XYZ file of C-alpha atoms in Angstrom:
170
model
C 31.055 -13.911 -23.249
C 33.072 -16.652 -21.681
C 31.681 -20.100 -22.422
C 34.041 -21.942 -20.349
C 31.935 -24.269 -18.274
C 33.923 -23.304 -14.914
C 33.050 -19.707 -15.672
C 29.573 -20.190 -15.973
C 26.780 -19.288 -13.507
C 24.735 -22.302 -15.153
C 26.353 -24.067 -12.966
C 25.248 -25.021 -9.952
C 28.370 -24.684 -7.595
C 29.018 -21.644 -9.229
C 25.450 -20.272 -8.677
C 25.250 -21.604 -4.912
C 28.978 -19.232 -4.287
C 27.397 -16.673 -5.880
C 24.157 -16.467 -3.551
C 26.573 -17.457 -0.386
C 28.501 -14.786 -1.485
C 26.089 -11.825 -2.357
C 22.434 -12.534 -1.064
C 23.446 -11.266 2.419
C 24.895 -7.427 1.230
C 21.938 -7.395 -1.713
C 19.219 -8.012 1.624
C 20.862 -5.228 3.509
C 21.071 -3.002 0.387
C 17.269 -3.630 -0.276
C 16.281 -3.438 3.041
C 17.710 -0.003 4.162
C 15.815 1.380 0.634
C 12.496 -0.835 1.831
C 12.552 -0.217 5.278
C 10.762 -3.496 4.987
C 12.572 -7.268 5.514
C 10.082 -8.949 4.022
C 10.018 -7.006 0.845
C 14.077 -6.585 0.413
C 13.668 -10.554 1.551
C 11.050 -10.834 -2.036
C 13.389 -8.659 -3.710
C 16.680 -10.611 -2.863
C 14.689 -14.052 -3.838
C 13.357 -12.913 -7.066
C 16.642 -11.122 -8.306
C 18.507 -14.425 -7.799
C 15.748 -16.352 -9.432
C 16.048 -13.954 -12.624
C 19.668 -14.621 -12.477
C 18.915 -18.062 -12.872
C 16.823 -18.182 -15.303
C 19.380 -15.922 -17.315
C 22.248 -17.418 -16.138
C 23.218 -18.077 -19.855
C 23.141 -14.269 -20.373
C 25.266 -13.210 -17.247
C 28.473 -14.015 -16.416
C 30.272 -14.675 -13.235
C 32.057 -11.371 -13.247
C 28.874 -9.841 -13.988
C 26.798 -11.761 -11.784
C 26.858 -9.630 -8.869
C 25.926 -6.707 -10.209
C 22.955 -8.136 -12.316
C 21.493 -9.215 -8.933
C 21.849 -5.464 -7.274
C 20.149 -3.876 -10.399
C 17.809 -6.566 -10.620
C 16.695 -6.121 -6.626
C 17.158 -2.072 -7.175
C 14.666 -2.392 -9.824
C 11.651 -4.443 -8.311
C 12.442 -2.175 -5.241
C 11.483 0.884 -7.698
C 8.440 -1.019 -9.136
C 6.773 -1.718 -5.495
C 7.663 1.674 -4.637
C 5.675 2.878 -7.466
C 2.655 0.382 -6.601
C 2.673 1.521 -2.772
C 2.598 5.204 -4.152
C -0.650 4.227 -6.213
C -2.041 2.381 -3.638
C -1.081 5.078 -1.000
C -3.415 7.780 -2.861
C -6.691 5.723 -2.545
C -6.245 4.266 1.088
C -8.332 4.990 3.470
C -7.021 6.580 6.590
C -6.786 4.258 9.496
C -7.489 5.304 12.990
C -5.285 4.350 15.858
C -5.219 4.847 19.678
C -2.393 5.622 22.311
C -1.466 7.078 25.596
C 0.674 9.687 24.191
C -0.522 12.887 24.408
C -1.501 14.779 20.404
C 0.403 17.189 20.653
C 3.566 14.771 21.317
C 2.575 12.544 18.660
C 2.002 15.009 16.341
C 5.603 16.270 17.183
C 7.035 13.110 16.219
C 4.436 12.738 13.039
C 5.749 16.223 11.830
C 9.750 15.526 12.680
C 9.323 12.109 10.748
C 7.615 13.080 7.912
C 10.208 16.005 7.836
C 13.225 13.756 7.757
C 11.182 11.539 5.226
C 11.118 14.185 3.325
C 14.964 15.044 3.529
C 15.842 11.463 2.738
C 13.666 11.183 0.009
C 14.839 14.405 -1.075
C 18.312 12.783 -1.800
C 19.273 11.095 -4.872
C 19.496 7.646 -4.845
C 23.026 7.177 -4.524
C 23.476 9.478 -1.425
C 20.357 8.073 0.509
C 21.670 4.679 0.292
C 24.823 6.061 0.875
C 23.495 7.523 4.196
C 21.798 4.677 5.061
C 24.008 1.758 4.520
C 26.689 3.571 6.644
C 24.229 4.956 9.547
C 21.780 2.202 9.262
C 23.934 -0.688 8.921
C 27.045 0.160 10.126
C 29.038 -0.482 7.057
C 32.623 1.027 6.137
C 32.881 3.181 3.235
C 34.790 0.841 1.428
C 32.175 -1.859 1.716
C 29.669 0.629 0.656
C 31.990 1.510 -2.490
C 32.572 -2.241 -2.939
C 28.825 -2.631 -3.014
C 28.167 0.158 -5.657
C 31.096 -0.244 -7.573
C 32.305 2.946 -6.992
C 35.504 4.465 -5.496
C 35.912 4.877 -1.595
C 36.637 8.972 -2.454
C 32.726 8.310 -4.205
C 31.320 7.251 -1.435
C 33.093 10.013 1.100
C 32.425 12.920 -1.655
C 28.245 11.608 -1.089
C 28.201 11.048 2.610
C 29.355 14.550 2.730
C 26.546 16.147 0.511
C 24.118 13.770 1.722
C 24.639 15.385 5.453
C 25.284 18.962 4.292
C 21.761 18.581 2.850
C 20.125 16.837 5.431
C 21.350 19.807 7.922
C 19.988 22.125 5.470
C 16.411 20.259 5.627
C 16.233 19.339 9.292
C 17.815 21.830 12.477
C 19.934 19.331 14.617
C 20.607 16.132 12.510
């Protein structure tokens, strides 16, 4: 670990370039795995926080990658409360002008392609997402995950192959 006091995210400078520089990709990564600004918003918030308060711990260098586990990791733990909380809800009833058998339709093809996503691992559903979603390039996905841009193609490519395979048309 590097002590020297311009390599440290203690710092405040150092801290405020980090958040400049990351707190805008780590809300888009968290968001397009929420679904939900206001959660990936929360989840952006309190990983930078943690880095804070461990900025001691974590180097510069390691900084940015602390922060996209960190945010990856509350993501998983609200996932797993909504789950929990999903089982004992009670169903709500809603009207519309659309006709049941349309909506229905459109219940059945999400829940299908719900399915498919959540189907994927990890890696290739934010793969998918961050590139179809967002827009991004593949080398600011790889950039993102730390992985190479040959990665990123090699998952985009079995995240669609198996996305066909689940859903006629995509």
């Amino acid at each position: 670990m590097n002590n020297n006091e311009q390599d440290n995210v203690c710092k405040e400078e150092v801290f405020s370039t980090l958040f400049s520089s990351h707190s805008k990709t780590v809300f888009n990564y968290i968001y397009y795995k929420f679904g939900n600004e206001e959660k990936a918003y929360d989840a952006v918030q309190e990983a930078f926080v943690k880095l804070w308060e461990n900025c001691g711990k974590v180097t510069p260098s390691k900084a940015k990658s602390y922060v996209y586990t960190v945010a990856n990791n509350l993501y998983l733990n609200v996932i797993k409360a909504e789950k929990v909380r999903l089982k004992h809800r009670d169903k709500v009833v809603t009207t519309t002008n659309e006709s049941p058998e349309f909506l229905m339709e459109e219940d059945q093809f999400k829940e299908k392609l719900q399915n498919a996503l959540d189907s994927l691992p990890e890696n290739q559903r934010t793969t998918f997402l961050l590139n179809r979603i967002d827009g991004k390039k593949y080398k600011e996905i790889a950039e993102m995950e730390g992985v190479s841009v040959k990665a990123i193609e090699k998952r985009m490519h079995l995240a669609l192959k198996a996305l066909r395979e689940k859903i006629d048309g995509i």
